[in-house]
Short mmCIF file of C-alpha atoms and ligand atoms in Angstrom, two decimals:
data_model
loop_
_atom_site.label_atom_id
_atom_site.label_comp_id
_atom_site.label_asym_id
_atom_site.label_seq_id
_atom_site.Cartn_x
_atom_site.Cartn_y
_atom_site.Cartn_z
CA MET A 187 85.62 95.86 136.07
CA ASN A 188 88.23 93.20 136.79
CA ILE A 189 89.88 92.06 133.59
CA THR A 190 92.53 89.36 133.14
CA VAL A 191 94.49 89.29 129.90
CA ILE A 192 96.22 86.03 129.00
CA GLY A 193 99.37 86.83 127.01
CA GLY A 194 101.48 89.96 127.37
CA GLY A 195 102.58 90.08 123.73
CA TYR A 196 101.75 92.85 121.32
CA VAL A 197 97.94 92.58 121.34
CA GLY A 198 97.69 91.53 125.01
CA LEU A 199 99.87 94.33 126.33
CA VAL A 200 98.20 97.07 124.28
CA THR A 201 94.73 95.77 125.18
CA ALA A 202 95.55 95.42 128.89
CA SER A 203 97.17 98.86 129.04
CA CYS A 204 94.25 100.55 127.30
CA PHE A 205 91.66 98.83 129.52
CA ALA A 206 93.64 99.94 132.60
CA TYR A 207 93.87 103.44 131.11
CA LEU A 208 90.04 103.39 130.84
CA GLY A 209 89.88 102.69 134.59
CA HIS A 210 89.52 98.91 134.84
CA THR A 211 91.66 96.77 137.14
CA VAL A 212 93.75 94.65 134.82
CA ARG A 213 96.00 91.67 135.37
CA ILE A 214 98.23 90.24 132.65
CA VAL A 215 99.19 86.56 132.77
CA GLU A 216 102.48 86.31 130.86
CA ILE A 217 104.50 83.11 131.19
CA ASP A 218 107.75 84.89 130.34
CA THR A 219 108.77 86.18 133.79
CA GLY A 220 111.23 88.64 132.26
CA LYS A 221 108.42 90.31 130.30
CA ALA A 222 106.10 90.28 133.33
CA ASP A 223 108.80 91.99 135.45
CA LEU A 224 109.34 94.69 132.83
CA ILE A 225 105.59 95.40 132.64
CA ASN A 226 105.45 95.71 136.44
CA GLN A 227 108.30 98.22 136.28
CA GLY A 228 106.35 100.25 133.71
CA VAL A 229 108.79 99.38 130.91
CA PRO A 230 107.20 98.12 127.66
CA PRO A 231 108.97 94.99 126.37
CA ILE A 232 108.05 96.05 122.81
CA TYR A 233 108.11 99.40 121.05
CA GLU A 234 104.69 100.94 120.46
CA ASP A 235 103.94 104.63 120.17
CA LYS A 236 102.40 106.09 123.38
CA LEU A 237 102.63 102.74 125.25
CA GLU A 238 105.46 103.78 127.55
CA GLU A 239 103.58 106.93 128.54
CA ILE A 240 100.43 104.94 129.40
CA LEU A 241 102.32 102.15 131.20
CA ARG A 242 104.07 104.68 133.39
CA GLN A 243 100.69 105.96 134.55
CA ILE A 244 99.10 102.59 135.31
CA SER A 245 101.65 99.91 136.18
CA GLY A 246 101.78 99.22 139.89
CA LYS A 247 98.37 100.92 140.16
CA ASN A 248 95.57 99.23 138.24
CA LEU A 249 97.78 97.13 135.95
CA SER A 250 99.89 94.22 137.12
CA ALA A 251 101.55 91.24 135.45
CA GLN A 252 102.20 87.74 136.76
CA SER A 253 103.48 84.50 135.26
CA HIS A 254 100.85 82.13 136.70
CA TYR A 255 97.06 81.74 136.58
CA GLU A 256 96.45 82.04 140.34
CA GLY A 257 93.89 84.62 141.37
CA ILE A 258 92.19 84.98 137.98
CA GLU A 259 88.89 83.83 139.51
CA ASP A 260 88.22 87.47 140.51
CA ALA A 261 88.00 88.47 136.82
CA ASP A 262 84.74 89.49 135.16
CA ILE A 263 86.37 89.05 131.77
CA ILE A 264 89.28 86.80 130.84
CA LEU A 265 90.71 87.80 127.48
CA ILE A 266 92.75 85.29 125.51
CA CYS A 267 95.46 87.20 123.62
CA VAL A 268 97.97 84.47 122.79
CA GLY A 269 99.65 83.95 119.43
CA THR A 270 98.23 81.89 116.55
CA PRO A 271 101.39 81.47 114.46
CA PRO A 272 101.29 79.87 111.01
CA GLN A 273 102.14 76.19 110.63
CA ASP A 274 104.30 75.02 107.72
CA ASP A 275 101.27 74.84 105.40
CA GLY A 276 100.03 78.33 106.43
CA SER A 277 97.12 77.16 108.61
CA ALA A 278 96.84 78.62 112.12
CA ASP A 279 98.59 76.79 114.96
CA LEU A 280 96.11 76.74 117.86
CA ARG A 281 98.27 75.10 120.51
CA TYR A 282 98.65 78.28 122.60
CA ILE A 283 94.89 78.87 122.41
CA THR A 284 94.24 75.33 123.66
CA GLY A 285 96.87 75.62 126.41
CA ALA A 286 95.53 78.96 127.67
CA SER A 287 91.93 77.67 127.60
CA GLU A 288 92.79 74.59 129.65
CA SER A 289 94.73 76.66 132.18
CA ILE A 290 91.76 79.05 132.51
CA GLY A 291 89.43 76.08 133.14
CA TYR A 292 91.65 74.69 135.92
CA ALA A 293 92.11 78.13 137.48
CA LEU A 294 88.33 78.77 137.58
CA LYS A 295 87.51 75.43 139.20
CA GLY A 296 85.38 76.07 142.26
CA SER A 297 84.66 79.71 141.39
CA THR A 298 81.03 80.79 141.77
CA LYS A 299 81.45 84.20 140.11
CA TYR A 300 80.22 84.79 136.53
CA HIS A 301 83.17 85.01 134.10
CA VAL A 302 83.17 85.77 130.40
CA ILE A 303 86.04 84.07 128.61
CA THR A 304 86.74 86.14 125.54
CA VAL A 305 88.97 85.31 122.60
CA LYS A 306 90.84 88.29 121.15
CA SER A 307 93.46 86.32 119.24
CA THR A 308 92.82 85.97 115.51
CA VAL A 309 91.43 82.44 115.15
CA PRO A 310 89.77 80.53 112.29
CA PRO A 311 85.96 80.63 112.41
CA GLY A 312 84.67 77.87 114.66
CA THR A 313 87.70 77.87 116.99
CA THR A 314 86.03 79.43 120.03
CA GLU A 315 83.19 76.92 119.77
CA SER A 316 85.19 73.80 118.96
CA VAL A 317 88.51 74.41 120.74
CA VAL A 318 88.16 77.06 123.46
CA ILE A 319 84.81 76.11 125.01
CA PRO A 320 85.57 72.36 125.35
CA ALA A 321 89.08 73.05 126.74
CA VAL A 322 87.81 75.53 129.35
CA MET A 323 84.81 73.36 130.31
CA LYS A 324 86.71 70.07 130.64
CA PRO A 325 88.01 70.74 134.17
CA LEU A 326 84.90 72.73 135.12
CA GLY A 327 82.35 70.01 134.42
CA ASP A 328 78.71 70.95 134.28
CA ILE A 329 78.68 74.47 135.76
CA SER A 330 78.10 76.30 132.52
CA ASP A 331 75.85 78.94 134.16
CA THR A 332 78.93 80.61 135.70
CA VAL A 333 80.80 81.06 132.42
CA GLY A 334 79.98 82.76 129.16
CA PHE A 335 82.07 82.93 125.98
CA CYS A 336 82.73 85.78 123.57
CA MET A 337 84.92 86.51 120.59
CA ASN A 338 86.07 90.12 120.34
CA PRO A 339 88.64 90.64 117.56
CA GLU A 340 91.23 93.40 117.59
CA PHE A 341 91.86 95.78 114.70
CA LEU A 342 95.09 97.34 115.95
CA ARG A 343 97.75 98.59 113.58
CA GLU A 344 101.30 98.43 114.86
CA GLY A 345 102.65 101.89 115.56
CA ARG A 346 99.11 103.25 115.93
CA ALA A 347 97.65 100.60 118.21
CA ILE A 348 96.85 102.81 121.22
CA ASP A 349 94.89 105.28 119.08
CA ASP A 350 93.19 102.40 117.24
CA PHE A 351 92.11 100.89 120.58
CA LEU A 352 90.83 104.15 122.07
CA HIS A 353 89.18 105.41 118.85
CA PRO A 354 87.99 102.29 117.02
CA ASP A 355 85.89 102.33 113.84
CA ARG A 356 83.77 99.62 115.46
CA ILE A 357 83.76 97.08 118.28
CA VAL A 358 82.78 93.55 117.26
CA ILE A 359 81.51 91.16 119.94
CA GLY A 360 80.32 87.64 119.16
CA GLY A 361 78.91 85.67 122.06
CA THR A 362 77.16 82.58 123.31
CA SER A 363 74.53 84.66 125.10
CA GLN A 364 73.24 88.21 125.43
CA LYS A 365 74.42 88.19 129.06
CA ALA A 366 78.04 87.40 128.04
CA ILE A 367 78.00 90.01 125.25
CA GLU A 368 76.70 92.70 127.64
CA VAL A 369 79.57 92.08 130.08
CA VAL A 370 82.16 92.60 127.33
CA GLN A 371 80.26 95.59 125.93
CA LYS A 372 80.37 97.22 129.39
CA ALA A 373 84.18 97.09 129.40
CA TYR A 374 84.16 99.37 126.34
CA GLU A 375 81.40 101.73 127.50
CA LYS A 376 83.73 104.76 127.69
CA LEU A 377 84.59 104.45 123.99
CA ASP A 378 82.54 106.14 121.33
CA ALA A 379 82.13 103.54 118.59
CA PRO A 380 79.39 101.41 117.03
CA VAL A 381 79.14 97.97 118.63
CA ILE A 382 78.34 95.05 116.36
CA THR A 383 77.03 92.04 118.24
CA THR A 384 76.93 88.71 116.49
CA SER A 385 77.71 85.00 116.77
CA LEU A 386 81.13 83.67 117.80
CA LYS A 387 81.83 82.33 114.30
CA ALA A 388 80.81 85.54 112.53
CA ALA A 389 83.05 87.61 114.84
CA GLU A 390 85.96 85.33 114.02
CA MET A 391 85.20 85.64 110.30
CA ILE A 392 84.88 89.45 110.49
CA LYS A 393 88.51 89.66 111.58
CA TYR A 394 89.82 87.39 108.81
CA THR A 395 87.65 89.12 106.23
CA SER A 396 88.78 92.61 107.26
CA ASN A 397 92.43 91.68 106.93
CA ALA A 398 91.85 89.78 103.68
CA PHE A 399 89.96 92.74 102.19
CA LEU A 400 92.66 95.25 103.17
CA ALA A 401 95.34 92.95 101.74
CA THR A 402 93.24 92.66 98.56
CA LYS A 403 93.10 96.46 98.24
CA ILE A 404 96.90 96.58 98.43
CA SER A 405 97.47 93.79 95.88
CA PHE A 406 94.84 95.35 93.62
CA SER A 407 96.66 98.70 93.77
CA ASN A 408 99.94 96.95 93.07
CA GLU A 409 98.55 95.19 90.02
CA ILE A 410 97.10 98.46 88.70
CA GLY A 411 100.46 100.08 89.54
CA ASN A 412 102.33 97.47 87.51
CA ILE A 413 100.04 98.13 84.52
CA CYS A 414 100.33 101.91 84.99
CA LYS A 415 104.12 101.68 85.02
CA LYS A 416 104.07 100.01 81.58
CA LEU A 417 101.71 102.72 80.32
CA GLY A 418 103.78 105.58 81.77
CA ILE A 419 101.04 106.64 84.18
CA ASP A 420 101.54 107.53 87.87
CA VAL A 421 99.40 105.06 89.85
CA TYR A 422 99.25 107.50 92.77
CA GLU A 423 97.46 110.03 90.57
CA VAL A 424 95.13 107.27 89.42
CA MET A 425 94.33 106.07 92.95
CA LYS A 426 93.76 109.66 94.11
CA GLY A 427 91.06 109.96 91.47
CA VAL A 428 89.66 106.55 92.34
CA GLY A 429 89.72 106.99 96.14
CA TYR A 430 87.41 110.01 96.07
CA ASP A 431 84.56 107.62 95.28
CA HIS A 432 83.04 107.05 98.73
CA ARG A 433 82.26 103.46 97.79
CA ILE A 434 86.01 102.84 97.45
CA ASN A 435 87.63 105.37 99.88
CA PRO A 436 91.24 106.57 99.69
CA TYR A 437 92.80 104.23 102.25
CA PHE A 438 95.04 101.22 101.65
CA LEU A 439 95.45 102.02 97.97
CA ASN A 440 99.18 102.77 98.22
CA ALA A 441 100.99 100.71 95.59
CA GLY A 442 104.54 99.56 96.24
CA LEU A 443 106.37 96.54 97.55
CA GLY A 444 103.26 94.94 99.03
CA PHE A 445 102.15 94.05 102.53
CA GLY A 446 104.26 92.60 105.33
CA GLY A 447 103.88 92.43 109.09
CA SER A 448 102.53 89.91 111.54
CA CYS A 449 98.92 89.86 110.30
CA PHE A 450 98.12 90.24 106.61
CA PRO A 451 100.38 87.53 105.12
CA LYS A 452 99.57 85.07 107.93
CA ASP A 453 95.82 85.71 108.05
CA VAL A 454 95.26 85.60 104.29
CA MET A 455 97.17 82.28 104.12
CA ALA A 456 95.18 80.86 107.06
CA LEU A 457 91.93 81.85 105.32
CA ILE A 458 93.10 80.16 102.11
CA ARG A 459 93.89 76.93 104.02
CA LEU A 460 90.56 77.10 105.83
CA ALA A 461 88.66 77.52 102.55
CA GLU A 462 90.52 74.58 101.01
CA ARG A 463 89.73 72.40 103.99
CA TYR A 464 86.06 73.01 103.23
CA GLY A 465 86.51 72.19 99.52
CA GLU A 466 86.55 75.80 98.29
CA GLU A 467 89.15 77.11 95.84
CA PRO A 468 89.87 80.71 96.96
CA VAL A 469 91.09 81.97 93.58
CA LEU A 470 91.07 85.67 94.49
CA LEU A 471 92.84 85.27 97.84
CA LYS A 472 95.56 83.17 96.23
CA SER A 473 96.14 85.92 93.67
CA VAL A 474 96.38 88.48 96.48
CA ILE A 475 99.31 86.50 97.90
CA GLU A 476 100.83 85.90 94.46
CA VAL A 477 100.88 89.62 93.58
CA ASN A 478 102.37 90.34 96.99
CA GLU A 479 105.14 87.81 96.49
CA GLN A 480 106.02 89.19 93.05
CA GLN A 481 106.44 92.85 94.04
CA PRO A 482 109.89 92.55 95.71
CA GLY A 483 111.29 90.82 92.59
CA ARG A 484 110.13 93.77 90.47
CA ILE A 485 112.34 96.28 92.29
CA ILE A 486 115.35 94.02 91.68
CA GLN A 487 114.47 93.75 87.94
CA LEU A 488 114.20 97.51 87.78
CA LEU A 489 117.53 97.94 89.52
CA ARG A 490 119.18 95.57 87.03
CA THR A 491 117.77 97.49 84.07
CA ARG A 492 119.27 100.66 85.56
CA ILE A 493 122.73 99.46 86.68
CA GLY A 494 123.17 95.99 85.12
CA ASP A 495 124.84 93.11 86.92
CA LEU A 496 124.65 93.57 90.70
CA LYS A 497 127.83 91.65 91.54
CA GLU A 498 130.07 93.76 93.83
CA LYS A 499 127.78 96.77 93.39
CA LYS A 500 127.18 98.79 96.53
CA ILE A 501 123.44 99.13 97.15
CA ALA A 502 122.15 101.43 99.90
CA VAL A 503 118.94 100.07 101.42
CA LEU A 504 116.88 102.68 103.25
CA GLY A 505 114.11 101.16 105.39
CA LEU A 506 114.02 97.67 106.87
CA ALA A 507 110.86 97.65 109.04
CA PHE A 508 107.68 96.22 107.49
CA LYS A 509 106.23 99.73 107.69
CA ASP A 510 107.04 103.04 109.36
CA ASN A 511 106.94 103.77 113.09
CA THR A 512 107.87 100.27 114.21
CA ASP A 513 111.01 98.20 114.83
CA ASP A 514 109.18 95.09 113.59
CA VAL A 515 110.62 93.31 110.56
CA ARG A 516 108.27 90.31 110.54
CA ASP A 517 107.50 89.42 106.92
CA SER A 518 108.95 92.79 105.90
CA ARG A 519 109.16 93.14 102.12
CA SER A 520 112.76 94.25 102.64
CA ILE A 521 113.68 90.63 103.55
CA PRO A 522 113.10 89.10 100.08
CA VAL A 523 114.68 92.19 98.46
CA ILE A 524 117.84 91.91 100.60
CA SER A 525 118.02 88.11 100.08
CA GLU A 526 117.92 88.58 96.31
CA LEU A 527 120.50 91.39 96.38
CA LEU A 528 122.85 89.14 98.38
CA GLU A 529 122.14 86.22 96.07
CA GLN A 530 123.21 88.37 93.12
CA GLY A 531 126.45 89.40 94.85
CA ALA A 532 125.57 92.99 95.85
CA ILE A 533 127.18 94.69 98.85
CA ILE A 534 124.52 96.21 101.09
CA SER A 535 124.72 99.26 103.31
CA ALA A 536 121.52 99.55 105.33
CA PHE A 537 119.76 102.18 107.40
CA ASP A 538 116.47 102.15 109.30
CA PRO A 539 115.48 104.65 112.02
CA MET A 540 114.35 101.82 114.35
CA ALA A 541 114.58 98.34 112.91
CA ALA A 542 118.33 97.74 112.37
CA ASP A 543 118.70 95.62 115.52
CA SER A 544 115.76 93.39 114.54
CA MET A 545 117.18 92.97 111.02
CA LYS A 546 120.68 92.14 112.33
CA LYS A 547 119.19 88.88 113.68
CA ILE A 548 118.18 87.91 110.11
CA PHE A 549 121.09 89.43 108.15
CA PRO A 550 124.01 89.82 110.59
CA SER A 551 126.59 90.45 107.86
CA LEU A 552 125.13 93.63 106.28
CA SER A 553 126.78 96.98 107.02
CA TYR A 554 124.33 98.89 109.18
CA TYR A 555 124.54 102.68 109.53
CA THR A 556 122.99 105.07 112.01
CA ASN A 557 121.95 107.62 109.40
CA ALA A 558 120.88 107.62 105.76
CA GLY A 559 123.77 109.81 104.55
CA ASP A 560 126.46 107.37 105.70
CA ALA A 561 124.61 104.41 104.18
CA LEU A 562 124.45 106.29 100.86
CA GLU A 563 128.20 107.07 100.76
CA GLY A 564 129.70 105.76 97.49
CA ALA A 565 126.58 103.70 96.60
CA ASP A 566 125.91 102.57 93.04
CA ALA A 567 122.17 102.71 93.71
CA CYS A 568 119.67 103.22 96.51
CA LEU A 569 116.47 101.30 97.24
CA VAL A 570 113.87 102.82 99.58
CA LEU A 571 111.89 99.99 101.16
CA THR A 572 109.91 101.49 104.07
CA GLU A 573 107.58 104.50 104.15
CA TRP A 574 109.37 106.34 107.01
CA PRO A 575 108.10 109.97 106.96
CA GLU A 576 111.62 111.28 107.71
CA PHE A 577 112.79 109.91 104.35
CA SER A 578 110.69 112.60 102.68
CA LYS A 579 113.20 115.16 104.02
CA LEU A 580 116.21 113.46 102.37
CA GLY A 581 117.82 115.48 99.57
CA SER A 582 121.48 116.53 99.78
CA GLU A 583 122.38 113.10 101.30
CA PHE A 584 121.89 111.52 97.85
CA ALA A 585 124.82 113.62 96.54
CA ARG A 586 127.09 111.25 98.50
CA MET A 587 126.23 108.37 96.14
CA LYS A 588 128.56 107.31 93.33
CA ASN A 589 125.59 107.10 90.91
CA GLN A 590 122.33 108.78 91.72
CA VAL A 591 120.11 105.81 90.87
CA ILE A 592 117.28 105.93 93.38
CA ILE A 593 114.34 103.51 93.25
CA GLU A 594 111.46 103.64 95.72
CA GLY A 595 109.50 100.60 96.85
CA ARG A 596 107.31 102.96 98.91
CA LYS A 597 106.33 106.39 97.63
CA ILE A 598 107.84 108.67 100.24
CA LEU A 599 110.72 110.75 98.78
CA SER A 600 110.04 114.31 97.70
CA CYS A 601 113.17 115.04 95.64
CA SER A 602 113.15 114.77 91.85
CA GLY A 603 114.59 112.08 89.58
CA ILE A 604 113.17 109.16 91.53
CA GLU A 605 111.73 106.04 89.95
CA GLY A 606 109.17 103.89 91.78
CA VAL A 607 108.66 100.13 91.67
CA CYS A 608 105.31 100.66 89.96
CA TRP A 609 105.19 104.40 89.26
C1 UDX B 84 97.14 95.20 110.14
C2 UDX B 84 95.69 95.71 110.15
O1 UDX B 84 95.67 97.02 109.59
C3 UDX B 84 95.14 95.69 111.56
O2 UDX B 84 93.78 96.11 111.55
C4 UDX B 84 95.22 94.26 112.09
O3 UDX B 84 94.69 94.13 113.35
C5 UDX B 84 96.68 93.79 112.05
O4 UDX B 84 97.19 93.90 110.73
P1 UDX B 84 99.55 96.15 110.67
O5 UDX B 84 100.06 94.83 110.16
O6 UDX B 84 100.09 96.67 111.95
O7 UDX B 84 97.96 96.11 110.84
O8 UDX B 84 99.90 97.24 109.56
P2 UDX B 84 99.16 98.03 108.39
O9 UDX B 84 99.28 99.48 108.65
O10 UDX B 84 97.82 97.52 108.14
O11 UDX B 84 100.12 97.68 107.13
C6 UDX B 84 100.36 96.34 106.73
C7 UDX B 84 101.27 96.29 105.54
O12 UDX B 84 100.63 96.77 104.36
C8 UDX B 84 102.56 97.11 105.65
O13 UDX B 84 103.64 96.37 105.14
C9 UDX B 84 102.30 98.35 104.82
O14 UDX B 84 103.48 98.91 104.30
C10 UDX B 84 101.44 97.74 103.71
N1 UDX B 84 100.54 98.72 103.06
C11 UDX B 84 99.58 99.34 103.78
C12 UDX B 84 100.67 98.97 101.69
O15 UDX B 84 101.53 98.40 101.01
N2 UDX B 84 99.81 99.85 101.11
C13 UDX B 84 98.83 100.49 101.79
O16 UDX B 84 98.08 101.26 101.18
C14 UDX B 84 98.71 100.23 103.18
#
């Protein structure tokens, strides 16, 4: 099939690359010419496991990138993968969705081929119907029989996105007609996964609900973890016992500093704002955010009970990324922790296997090290803030600290004498 992907950001690039890998002819429309050039050279503009390998195989063959909308009328499917960043009040900013939809409409003017315009971006329920369809149709006028509309959310985790795309738990397709849904379904026919077909609005809501539920599991585990800590119980032992119940399952029950990243905080807030706009008070979702915002403060409290006043104390921070296997620091829980340490006068020596350069843009004045041992040298205490698997191998490096006070925000270390934020 011919597939055009609008937006060569994280979701767009992974989606385009995987569709090309499955054998489709894929074009990315990315307004940033620098990014488009890199993609055409087979160089990923972002870090994602396995992406470089795949890009090398397909770019210049059945994957190309361009910075304009010309030629997209040959596409069977046009996927909208642009950002929906949060506005000041947390609601989703749809300006890129509107802009892309209008540009698609103008580019398809005069085309007689059947196209399915498909939204992949995470958008509030009702957006495809009330924003995308009118914007695309405005320049097209009354030729609705040549276009169909679908909403096909992504469930890609950073660092594991290629595997998540190629081995999904499910594929959700909402559509305006059976014909449109079948076109999108065909693009995925090589994948072995259940396909859920539904309305546009329900598909949009499935995405928000999935993220809100996963975020709820994490905040729930954190609250139980905070209670367990007071009772002297290891929450990880508790959740192991709980997760064996198939109705609960063992995933996303890891207590710690809470959730960060580009999706959970933003999507839960957008859902809260959406509910409020319709006169609903989303009590549970607000608590999910509240628990998440409190967790970073808890590790600071714990640190103070262990070493007292933080002024002029050297604190080694291991882990800056919002989770392991990524250089992304968006909404990382390490940001509020570092801000508070600085506020209280601590001196920070930081190490992350991948994310130091991203964090330097937010905190340029920290001392960044290229290995954990050097960051630990002479430290009064160490905070572990990201679940990097390589941290589990740390041991003798801690002997370089002045005081061996080690507190984990993510349960990852395997040496003894470690205290956790809620275990
Ligand atoms: C998430 C969703 O998983 C994905 O389906 C969606 O499309 C985008 O958002 P991502 O943000 O890449 O993916 O990361 P994820 O692995 O879900 O982790 C999010 C955050 O939750 C991280 O900060 C992680 O450390 C934290 N987390 C995760 C926990 O604190 N405990 C857990 O048990 C799991």
